[in-house]
mmCIF file of C-alpha atoms in Angstrom:
data_model
loop_
_atom_site.group_PDB
_atom_site.id
_atom_site.type_symbol
_atom_site.label_atom_id
_atom_site.label_comp_id
_atom_site.label_asym_id
_atom_site.label_seq_id
_atom_site.Cartn_x
_atom_site.Cartn_y
_atom_site.Cartn_z
ATOM 1 C CA MET H 1 -16.638 -6.641 -12.651
ATOM 2 C CA ALA H 2 -15.310 -4.188 -10.076
ATOM 3 C CA GLU H 3 -11.903 -2.695 -10.682
ATOM 4 C CA ILE H 4 -9.772 0.109 -9.370
ATOM 5 C CA THR H 5 -10.043 3.044 -11.738
ATOM 6 C CA LEU H 6 -7.625 5.819 -12.510
ATOM 7 C CA ASP H 7 -10.038 8.201 -10.776
ATOM 8 C CA HIS H 8 -9.904 5.989 -7.652
ATOM 9 C CA ALA H 9 -6.101 5.977 -7.811
ATOM 10 C CA ARG H 10 -5.885 9.744 -8.203
ATOM 11 C CA THR H 11 -8.260 10.290 -5.278
ATOM 12 C CA ILE H 12 -6.335 7.836 -3.107
ATOM 13 C CA ILE H 13 -3.013 9.482 -3.892
ATOM 14 C CA SER H 14 -4.285 13.019 -3.388
ATOM 15 C CA ALA H 15 -5.972 12.245 -0.059
ATOM 16 C CA ALA H 16 -3.057 10.138 1.204
ATOM 17 C CA LEU H 17 -0.589 12.945 0.476
ATOM 18 C CA ALA H 18 -2.924 15.479 2.100
ATOM 19 C CA LYS H 19 -3.050 13.271 5.213
ATOM 20 C CA GLY H 20 0.732 13.139 5.183
ATOM 21 C CA ARG H 21 0.927 16.928 5.143
ATOM 22 C CA GLU H 22 -1.735 17.157 7.893
ATOM 23 C CA LEU H 23 0.344 14.797 10.082
ATOM 24 C CA ASN H 24 3.588 16.569 9.123
ATOM 25 C CA LEU H 25 5.075 13.333 7.773
ATOM 26 C CA LYS H 26 8.295 13.046 5.820
ATOM 27 C CA PRO H 27 7.840 13.158 2.021
ATOM 28 C CA LEU H 28 5.769 10.188 0.882
ATOM 29 C CA THR H 29 5.576 7.961 -2.151
ATOM 30 C CA VAL H 30 2.216 6.372 -2.968
ATOM 31 C CA VAL H 31 1.770 3.403 -5.311
ATOM 32 C CA VAL H 32 -1.649 2.083 -6.372
ATOM 33 C CA LEU H 33 -1.844 -1.391 -7.922
ATOM 34 C CA ASP H 34 -4.755 -3.175 -9.554
ATOM 35 C CA ALA H 35 -5.981 -6.609 -8.439
ATOM 36 C CA GLY H 36 -3.394 -8.343 -10.626
ATOM 37 C CA GLY H 37 -0.490 -6.398 -9.140
ATOM 38 C CA ALA H 38 -0.006 -4.048 -12.112
ATOM 39 C CA MET H 39 0.752 -0.413 -11.366
ATOM 40 C CA LYS H 40 -2.226 1.890 -11.818
ATOM 41 C CA ALA H 41 -0.585 5.087 -10.538
ATOM 42 C CA VAL H 42 2.388 6.341 -8.552
ATOM 43 C CA GLU H 43 3.394 9.686 -7.115
ATOM 44 C CA ARG H 44 6.581 10.607 -5.243
ATOM 45 C CA GLU H 45 6.586 13.862 -3.293
ATOM 46 C CA ASP H 46 9.458 16.284 -3.663
ATOM 47 C CA GLY H 47 12.174 15.224 -1.255
ATOM 48 C CA ALA H 48 11.191 11.545 -1.149
ATOM 49 C CA ALA H 49 14.087 9.237 -1.953
ATOM 50 C CA PRO H 50 13.793 7.507 -5.351
ATOM 51 C CA GLY H 51 13.983 4.034 -3.777
ATOM 52 C CA ARG H 52 10.706 4.700 -2.008
ATOM 53 C CA ILE H 53 8.891 3.777 -5.239
ATOM 54 C CA GLU H 54 10.114 0.181 -4.975
ATOM 55 C CA ILE H 55 9.429 0.015 -1.238
ATOM 56 C CA ALA H 56 5.879 1.384 -1.574
ATOM 57 C CA GLY H 57 5.325 -0.906 -4.539
ATOM 58 C CA GLY H 58 6.576 -3.889 -2.526
ATOM 59 C CA LYS H 59 4.189 -3.090 0.294
ATOM 60 C CA ALA H 60 1.248 -2.959 -2.124
ATOM 61 C CA TYR H 61 2.399 -5.995 -4.128
ATOM 62 C CA GLY H 62 2.676 -8.237 -1.086
ATOM 63 C CA ALA H 63 -0.772 -7.139 0.059
ATOM 64 C CA VAL H 64 -2.550 -7.852 -3.208
ATOM 65 C CA MET H 65 -0.645 -11.057 -4.015
ATOM 66 C CA LEU H 66 -1.133 -12.632 -0.576
ATOM 67 C CA GLY H 67 -4.569 -11.179 0.094
ATOM 68 C CA MET H 68 -3.378 -9.740 3.400
ATOM 69 C CA GLY H 69 -2.311 -6.233 4.278
ATOM 70 C CA GLY H 70 1.180 -5.324 5.403
ATOM 71 C CA ARG H 71 0.255 -5.317 9.087
ATOM 72 C CA ALA H 72 -1.105 -8.867 8.796
ATOM 73 C CA GLN H 73 2.009 -9.890 6.839
ATOM 74 C CA MET H 74 4.262 -8.491 9.569
ATOM 75 C CA ASP H 75 2.301 -10.378 12.233
ATOM 76 C CA ARG H 76 2.600 -13.550 10.152
ATOM 77 C CA ALA H 77 6.344 -12.974 9.676
ATOM 78 C CA GLU H 78 6.795 -12.696 13.439
ATOM 79 C CA ALA H 79 4.856 -15.935 13.978
ATOM 80 C CA GLN H 80 6.054 -17.857 10.911
ATOM 81 C CA ALA H 81 9.082 -16.191 9.386
ATOM 82 C CA TYR H 82 9.666 -19.170 7.088
ATOM 83 C CA PHE H 83 6.270 -18.670 5.424
ATOM 84 C CA ILE H 84 6.854 -14.997 4.603
ATOM 85 C CA ALA H 85 10.406 -15.754 3.441
ATOM 86 C CA ALA H 86 9.118 -18.528 1.166
ATOM 87 C CA ALA H 87 6.270 -16.381 -0.150
ATOM 88 C CA ASN H 88 8.663 -13.522 -0.842
ATOM 89 C CA GLY H 89 10.920 -15.913 -2.733
ATOM 90 C CA ALA H 90 7.986 -17.234 -4.739
ATOM 91 C CA LEU H 91 7.018 -13.659 -5.590
ATOM 92 C CA GLY H 92 10.487 -12.745 -6.791
ATOM 93 C CA GLY H 93 11.532 -10.875 -3.653
ATOM 94 C CA ARG H 94 9.032 -8.094 -4.363
ATOM 95 C CA MET H 95 7.253 -8.123 -0.978
ATOM 96 C CA VAL H 96 7.851 -5.608 1.809
ATOM 97 C CA PRO H 97 5.837 -7.167 4.678
ATOM 98 C CA VAL H 98 5.276 -4.182 6.970
ATOM 99 C CA PRO H 99 2.433 -1.708 7.588
ATOM 100 C CA GLY H 100 1.833 0.696 4.744
ATOM 101 C CA GLY H 101 0.610 -1.957 2.305
ATOM 102 C CA VAL H 102 -3.192 -1.959 2.345
ATOM 103 C CA ILE H 103 -5.686 -4.026 0.360
ATOM 104 C CA VAL H 104 -8.414 -2.067 -1.439
ATOM 105 C CA LYS H 105 -11.895 -3.591 -1.661
ATOM 106 C CA ASP H 106 -15.085 -2.545 -3.363
ATOM 107 C CA GLY H 107 -17.677 -4.383 -1.300
ATOM 108 C CA ASP H 108 -16.322 -7.909 -0.880
ATOM 109 C CA VAL H 109 -14.147 -7.761 -3.999
ATOM 110 C CA THR H 110 -10.418 -7.015 -3.822
ATOM 111 C CA ILE H 111 -9.735 -4.476 -6.563
ATOM 112 C CA GLY H 112 -6.141 -3.567 -5.734
ATOM 113 C CA ALA H 113 -3.742 -2.360 -3.092
ATOM 114 C CA VAL H 114 -2.011 0.801 -1.967
ATOM 115 C CA GLY H 115 1.553 1.005 -0.733
ATOM 116 C CA ILE H 116 3.059 4.042 0.924
ATOM 117 C CA SER H 117 6.630 4.648 2.006
ATOM 118 C CA GLY H 118 8.431 7.659 3.382
ATOM 119 C CA ASP H 119 7.796 7.859 7.123
ATOM 120 C CA ALA H 120 7.415 5.250 9.865
ATOM 121 C CA SER H 121 5.361 2.282 8.672
ATOM 122 C CA ASP H 122 2.449 3.056 11.005
ATOM 123 C CA GLN H 123 2.297 6.610 9.628
ATOM 124 C CA ASP H 124 2.496 5.330 6.047
ATOM 125 C CA GLU H 125 -0.466 3.078 6.834
ATOM 126 C CA ALA H 126 -2.482 5.970 8.300
ATOM 127 C CA ALA H 127 -2.027 7.928 5.073
ATOM 128 C CA ALA H 128 -3.057 4.897 2.984
ATOM 129 C CA LEU H 129 -6.202 4.392 5.058
ATOM 130 C CA ALA H 130 -7.164 8.053 4.604
ATOM 131 C CA GLY H 131 -6.657 7.829 0.851
ATOM 132 C CA ILE H 132 -8.713 4.682 0.433
ATOM 133 C CA GLU H 133 -11.508 6.057 2.613
ATOM 134 C CA ALA H 134 -11.581 9.280 0.562
ATOM 135 C CA ALA H 135 -12.154 7.183 -2.584
ATOM 136 C CA GLY H 136 -15.210 5.571 -0.958
ATOM 137 C CA LEU H 137 -13.554 2.148 -0.877
ATOM 138 C CA THR H 138 -12.769 -0.298 1.929
ATOM 139 C CA ALA H 139 -9.244 -0.651 3.339
ATOM 140 C CA VAL H 140 -7.855 -3.879 4.808
ATOM 141 C CA PRO H 141 -4.540 -3.235 6.572
#
């Protein structure tokens, strides 16, 4: 059975933070969750606010629990706000339905999610995509 490994998580985090530095982004926090929503790894850059851990985690958690990335969640919230509000309630208020939460797949199998927070959501997403790609996995924003 495919799963996200610690080596995957470390590669994702390292490459995502490198992309953030390349793009001159504000300090980032990267959270990697497994397919069940459990934390696999987290790293918060110097200067990133402590609350960014929960925000990045919420982006990843919503993605893996709903099976849709943060961008898709945001689009759904704009079209059906009641659905996202109800889902967030059902998930204990842990979702942050904006870009920066990205599903991680190995082939057709969802193995986890990445959440990044620290800059604008679109920039957070760009860093997540770079990290997932560097690990040789498929990203679904």
